[in-house]
Short mmCIF file of C-alpha atoms in Angstrom, two decimals:
data_model
loop_
_atom_site.label_atom_id
_atom_site.label_comp_id
_atom_site.label_asym_id
_atom_site.label_seq_id
_atom_site.Cartn_x
_atom_site.Cartn_y
_atom_site.Cartn_z
CA MET A 1 0.64 -14.00 6.19
CA ARG A 2 1.87 -10.13 7.14
CA THR A 3 -0.02 -7.38 6.04
CA LEU A 4 1.11 -4.58 5.19
CA THR A 5 -0.39 -0.41 4.44
CA PHE A 6 1.24 1.23 2.56
CA MET A 7 0.79 4.73 4.58
CA ASN A 8 1.55 8.52 4.02
CA HIS A 9 -1.34 10.86 4.79
CA ALA A 10 0.60 13.20 1.92
CA GLY A 11 0.40 13.02 -1.69
CA GLY A 12 2.58 12.34 -4.50
CA ALA A 13 4.20 10.07 -2.35
CA ALA A 14 3.82 7.99 -5.15
CA LYS A 15 2.13 5.74 -2.69
CA THR A 16 0.08 3.69 -4.67
CA THR A 17 2.91 3.19 -7.36
CA THR A 18 4.61 2.37 -5.16
CA ALA A 19 2.36 -1.06 -3.42
CA LEU A 20 1.35 -2.00 -7.50
CA ASN A 21 4.55 -2.23 -8.07
CA ILE A 22 6.21 -4.23 -4.62
CA GLY A 23 3.23 -6.67 -4.82
CA TYR A 24 3.72 -7.59 -8.65
CA THR A 25 7.47 -8.29 -7.74
CA MET A 26 6.23 -9.92 -4.36
CA SER A 27 3.74 -12.63 -6.62
CA ALA A 28 6.40 -13.29 -9.26
CA SER A 29 8.58 -14.47 -6.87
CA GLY A 30 6.32 -16.92 -5.96
CA TYR A 31 3.91 -14.92 -2.63
CA ARG A 32 0.50 -15.22 -2.85
CA VAL A 33 -0.94 -11.21 -3.00
CA LEU A 34 -3.80 -10.13 -2.16
CA LEU A 35 -4.21 -6.53 -2.75
CA ILE A 36 -6.56 -4.40 -1.53
CA ASP A 37 -7.71 -1.06 -3.00
CA ALA A 38 -9.14 1.14 0.03
CA ASP A 39 -8.69 4.63 -1.52
CA PRO A 40 -12.18 5.59 -3.02
CA GLN A 41 -10.10 7.48 -5.79
CA SER A 42 -9.67 3.84 -7.08
CA ASN A 43 -5.49 4.84 -8.94
CA LEU A 44 -5.00 1.37 -7.36
CA THR A 45 -7.78 -0.67 -9.82
CA ARG A 46 -7.24 1.72 -11.83
CA TRP A 47 -4.04 1.48 -12.83
CA LEU A 48 -4.13 -2.50 -12.48
CA GLY A 49 -5.67 -2.75 -15.91
CA LEU A 50 -9.63 -3.74 -13.34
CA ASN A 51 -12.79 -1.54 -13.82
CA VAL A 52 -13.78 0.34 -11.39
CA PRO A 53 -17.15 -1.30 -9.29
CA ASP A 54 -20.12 0.49 -10.27
CA GLY A 55 -24.40 0.36 -10.00
CA PRO A 56 -25.99 -1.24 -7.28
CA GLU A 57 -23.24 -3.66 -7.28
CA ALA A 58 -20.02 -1.53 -6.43
CA LYS A 59 -20.49 -1.53 -2.54
CA LEU A 60 -20.67 -5.30 -2.58
CA GLU A 61 -17.44 -5.58 -4.63
CA THR A 62 -15.44 -3.09 -2.30
CA LEU A 63 -14.56 -2.99 1.34
CA TYR A 64 -17.92 -1.16 1.57
CA ALA A 65 -19.73 -4.26 2.63
CA ALA A 66 -16.63 -5.47 4.68
CA VAL A 67 -16.38 -2.31 7.52
CA LEU A 68 -19.71 -1.31 7.92
CA GLY A 69 -22.04 -4.74 7.61
CA PRO A 70 -23.58 -6.58 10.39
CA ALA A 71 -20.36 -6.97 13.00
CA ASP A 72 -20.60 -10.73 13.15
CA GLN A 73 -20.54 -11.21 9.57
CA LEU A 74 -16.86 -9.14 8.49
CA SER A 75 -15.75 -10.19 5.76
CA LEU A 76 -14.05 -8.89 2.99
CA PRO A 77 -16.05 -9.31 -0.61
CA ALA A 78 -14.47 -11.82 -3.76
CA PRO A 79 -10.92 -10.40 -5.38
CA VAL A 80 -10.42 -9.65 -8.81
CA GLN A 81 -7.91 -11.35 -10.33
CA ALA A 82 -4.77 -9.13 -12.39
CA HIS A 83 -1.07 -9.40 -12.95
CA GLY A 84 -1.37 -12.81 -10.92
CA MET A 85 -2.71 -11.13 -7.85
CA ASP A 86 -5.94 -10.88 -5.99
CA VAL A 87 -7.58 -7.49 -5.77
CA VAL A 88 -10.58 -6.30 -3.56
CA ARG A 89 -11.29 -3.01 -6.05
CA SER A 90 -12.43 0.34 -4.70
CA CYS A 91 -15.26 2.60 -5.78
CA LEU A 92 -16.78 6.49 -4.79
CA ASP A 93 -19.06 4.47 -2.86
CA LEU A 94 -16.37 3.69 -0.52
CA ALA A 95 -16.62 7.48 0.91
CA GLU A 96 -19.35 7.49 2.23
CA VAL A 97 -17.44 5.43 4.84
CA GLU A 98 -15.36 8.03 6.22
CA PRO A 99 -19.62 9.57 8.31
CA LEU A 100 -20.88 6.05 8.96
CA LEU A 101 -17.54 3.96 9.86
CA PRO A 102 -18.19 5.72 13.61
CA GLY A 103 -21.31 4.63 13.84
CA GLN A 104 -20.46 1.16 14.05
CA VAL A 105 -19.43 -1.79 16.42
CA MET A 106 -15.85 -2.35 16.31
CA GLY A 107 -15.56 0.35 13.77
CA GLN A 108 -11.86 0.73 13.26
CA MET A 109 -10.19 -2.55 13.73
CA ARG A 110 -12.93 -3.89 11.34
CA LEU A 111 -10.71 -4.31 8.48
CA ARG A 112 -8.33 -6.37 10.09
CA ALA A 113 -10.66 -8.31 11.61
CA ALA A 114 -12.17 -8.90 7.83
CA VAL A 115 -8.44 -9.18 5.86
CA ARG A 116 -7.22 -11.79 9.70
CA LYS A 117 -9.75 -14.49 8.24
CA LEU A 118 -7.90 -14.77 4.97
CA ALA A 119 -4.90 -16.18 7.62
CA ASP A 120 -4.62 -18.79 5.34
CA ARG A 121 -5.18 -17.56 2.14
CA TYR A 122 -1.98 -15.56 1.38
CA ASP A 123 1.47 -14.72 2.88
CA PHE A 124 0.99 -10.63 1.93
CA VAL A 125 -1.62 -8.02 1.89
CA LEU A 126 -0.88 -4.64 0.75
CA ILE A 127 -3.38 -2.22 1.89
CA ASP A 128 -3.24 0.86 -0.36
CA PRO A 129 -5.25 3.57 1.64
CA PRO A 130 -6.24 7.75 0.74
CA PRO A 131 -3.41 10.45 1.64
CA SER A 132 -4.86 11.67 4.29
CA LEU A 133 -5.58 11.11 7.73
CA GLY A 134 -9.20 9.88 7.75
CA GLN A 135 -11.55 7.18 8.51
CA LEU A 136 -10.77 4.72 5.91
CA SER A 137 -7.24 5.24 5.87
CA THR A 138 -7.41 4.51 10.25
CA LEU A 139 -9.06 0.92 9.13
CA ALA A 140 -5.78 0.71 6.64
CA VAL A 141 -2.98 0.95 9.08
CA LEU A 142 -5.01 -0.36 11.98
CA ALA A 143 -5.38 -3.47 9.98
CA ALA A 144 -1.70 -4.04 9.89
CA ASP A 145 1.10 -5.26 11.18
CA ASP A 146 3.83 -3.10 9.57
CA LEU A 147 4.28 -0.36 7.70
CA VAL A 148 5.91 0.97 4.36
CA VAL A 149 6.44 4.92 4.10
CA PRO A 150 6.98 6.09 0.41
CA VAL A 151 8.59 9.56 1.13
CA PRO A 152 9.13 11.90 -2.15
CA ALA A 153 12.25 13.53 -2.08
CA GLY A 154 12.74 17.01 -1.40
CA ASN A 155 12.02 18.79 1.79
CA LYS A 156 7.97 18.20 1.49
CA GLY A 157 8.88 14.08 2.54
CA LEU A 158 10.93 15.40 5.21
CA GLU A 159 8.63 17.44 6.36
CA GLY A 160 5.74 14.91 6.79
CA LEU A 161 8.00 12.13 8.94
CA ALA A 162 6.43 14.17 11.99
CA GLY A 163 3.25 13.29 11.55
CA VAL A 164 3.75 9.49 10.21
CA THR A 165 6.13 8.81 13.13
CA ARG A 166 3.25 10.12 16.09
CA LEU A 167 1.07 8.92 13.86
CA VAL A 168 2.19 5.46 14.35
CA ALA A 169 3.08 5.72 18.24
CA THR A 170 -0.74 6.86 18.25
CA PHE A 171 -1.55 3.76 17.19
CA ARG A 172 0.16 1.37 18.89
CA GLN A 173 -0.45 3.38 22.21
CA VAL A 174 -4.36 2.93 21.35
CA ALA A 175 -4.87 -0.70 19.45
CA VAL A 176 -2.00 -1.90 18.09
CA PRO A 177 1.16 -2.01 20.77
CA ASP A 178 3.47 -4.56 17.80
CA LEU A 179 2.26 -1.87 15.23
CA ARG A 180 5.90 -0.70 13.09
CA ILE A 181 7.56 1.25 10.58
CA ALA A 182 9.25 -1.89 9.21
CA LEU A 183 11.42 0.53 5.59
CA MET A 184 10.89 4.12 4.41
CA VAL A 185 10.90 4.47 0.83
CA PRO A 186 12.66 7.24 -1.23
CA THR A 187 10.28 7.87 -4.07
CA ARG A 188 10.91 10.54 -6.89
CA VAL A 189 14.53 10.74 -6.15
CA ASN A 190 16.70 12.71 -9.22
CA THR A 191 20.21 13.60 -9.55
CA THR A 192 19.81 17.19 -7.90
CA VAL A 193 21.63 18.15 -4.64
CA LEU A 194 18.20 18.95 -3.05
CA SER A 195 17.02 15.05 -3.49
CA ARG A 196 20.61 13.42 -2.94
CA ASP A 197 20.49 15.39 0.42
CA SER A 198 17.28 14.51 1.40
CA VAL A 199 17.37 11.54 1.52
CA GLU A 200 20.60 11.11 3.21
CA ALA A 201 18.71 12.87 5.51
CA LEU A 202 16.51 10.53 5.41
CA ARG A 203 18.70 7.59 6.41
CA ALA A 204 19.97 9.80 8.69
CA ALA A 205 16.91 10.74 11.07
CA LYS A 206 16.97 6.49 12.13
CA ILE A 207 13.24 6.03 12.02
CA ALA A 208 13.30 3.14 10.29
CA PRO A 209 15.50 1.50 7.75
CA VAL A 210 15.47 2.78 4.61
CA SER A 211 15.38 0.67 0.93
CA THR A 212 16.66 1.70 -2.49
CA PRO A 213 16.04 5.14 -3.36
CA LEU A 214 12.84 5.24 -6.52
CA THR A 215 13.99 7.32 -9.46
CA GLU A 216 11.91 9.91 -11.10
CA ARG A 217 10.01 9.10 -14.47
CA PRO A 218 8.15 10.86 -15.77
CA SER A 219 7.70 8.62 -18.68
CA LEU A 220 7.66 5.25 -17.76
CA TYR A 221 5.39 4.74 -14.37
CA PRO A 222 2.27 7.02 -16.11
CA ASN A 223 2.58 4.65 -19.03
CA SER A 224 2.64 1.96 -17.43
CA GLN A 225 -0.24 3.16 -15.25
CA LEU A 226 -2.23 4.08 -18.59
CA HIS A 227 -1.90 0.38 -19.94
CA GLY A 228 -3.08 -1.37 -16.98
CA MET A 229 0.61 -3.37 -15.68
CA PRO A 230 3.19 -3.81 -13.36
CA ILE A 231 6.37 -1.45 -14.68
CA ALA A 232 8.24 -5.36 -15.16
CA VAL A 233 5.64 -6.39 -17.28
CA TYR A 234 4.89 -2.46 -18.94
CA ASP A 235 9.45 -2.29 -19.56
CA PRO A 236 10.68 -5.29 -18.63
CA LYS A 237 14.34 -3.37 -19.59
CA SER A 238 14.23 -0.78 -17.02
CA PRO A 239 16.93 0.40 -14.53
CA ALA A 240 13.16 1.06 -12.74
CA VAL A 241 12.36 -2.38 -12.67
CA ALA A 242 15.82 -3.44 -10.89
CA GLU A 243 15.50 -0.52 -8.30
CA VAL A 244 11.58 -2.43 -7.46
CA ARG A 245 13.27 -5.85 -6.88
CA SER A 246 15.84 -3.84 -4.45
CA VAL A 247 12.52 -2.80 -2.62
CA ALA A 248 11.29 -5.85 -3.00
CA ARG A 249 14.21 -7.24 -2.10
CA GLU A 250 14.37 -5.54 1.51
CA LEU A 251 10.92 -5.17 2.45
CA LEU A 252 11.17 -9.26 3.01
CA GLU A 253 13.90 -9.04 5.00
CA ALA A 254 12.96 -5.78 6.99
CA LEU A 255 10.43 -8.49 7.85
CA GLY A 256 12.98 -11.24 8.79
CA GLU A 257 11.60 -13.47 5.16
CA VAL A 258 14.32 -14.89 2.63
CA PRO A 259 13.37 -13.66 -0.08
CA ARG A 260 12.37 -15.84 -2.75
CA ALA A 261 13.85 -15.74 -6.19
CA GLU A 262 11.70 -14.00 -9.21
CA ALA A 263 10.29 -15.46 -11.79
CA GLN A 264 12.11 -14.62 -15.07
CA GLY A 265 9.40 -13.56 -18.03
#
């Protein structure tokens, strides 16, 4: 089992969209995939067409109980299914983890411990944390074997890279020596010179392998999210589907896996 955290502390990087659609592509290729929504905004949960847990049981159905429960009972809640994937949903109550986690035994390593218990059940666990540098993001990064970093085309995306690389270096030093960026994914790419140049600059930086760019598609992605579907389900003939498949294949290759053929629906 490999645990992948999709990380970018800046908003607007298409991080959740990338995690969702790569996860679906892996699942459609026969891999056993678990998606974990670690963001109180719950976009991954909603964009998969799932209800956000509410009421007294909400904390028991999300990461909340897993990371704030007794240290000797760390386990993830039972997942729900969406589009062939298992999903641990999120809810707004998860925001309470931020101030409470530092006082817990094992603290920031709790999600890592809980995920490791699932090693015989999944091939890949994909975690979608908040676009921040808070406790939830730290939990998600420290749970990972590898990071996937979506980088939006343009100056803003490039300017944020220094922070990402510093963060990874810090986590390597203090907790996870083998942590690495497996793949950088250019997102929101368009036909402008700035967009094209930013992708080339990302490649030239040689921080990590750079994937096929994901083109900005102002209608496809929002509409698929509105309908609670991966893009390959919402519009199987869209050119974006081929882009995502290429990124998924490149990610698997970066991880040393032999990509499987995706089942055609």
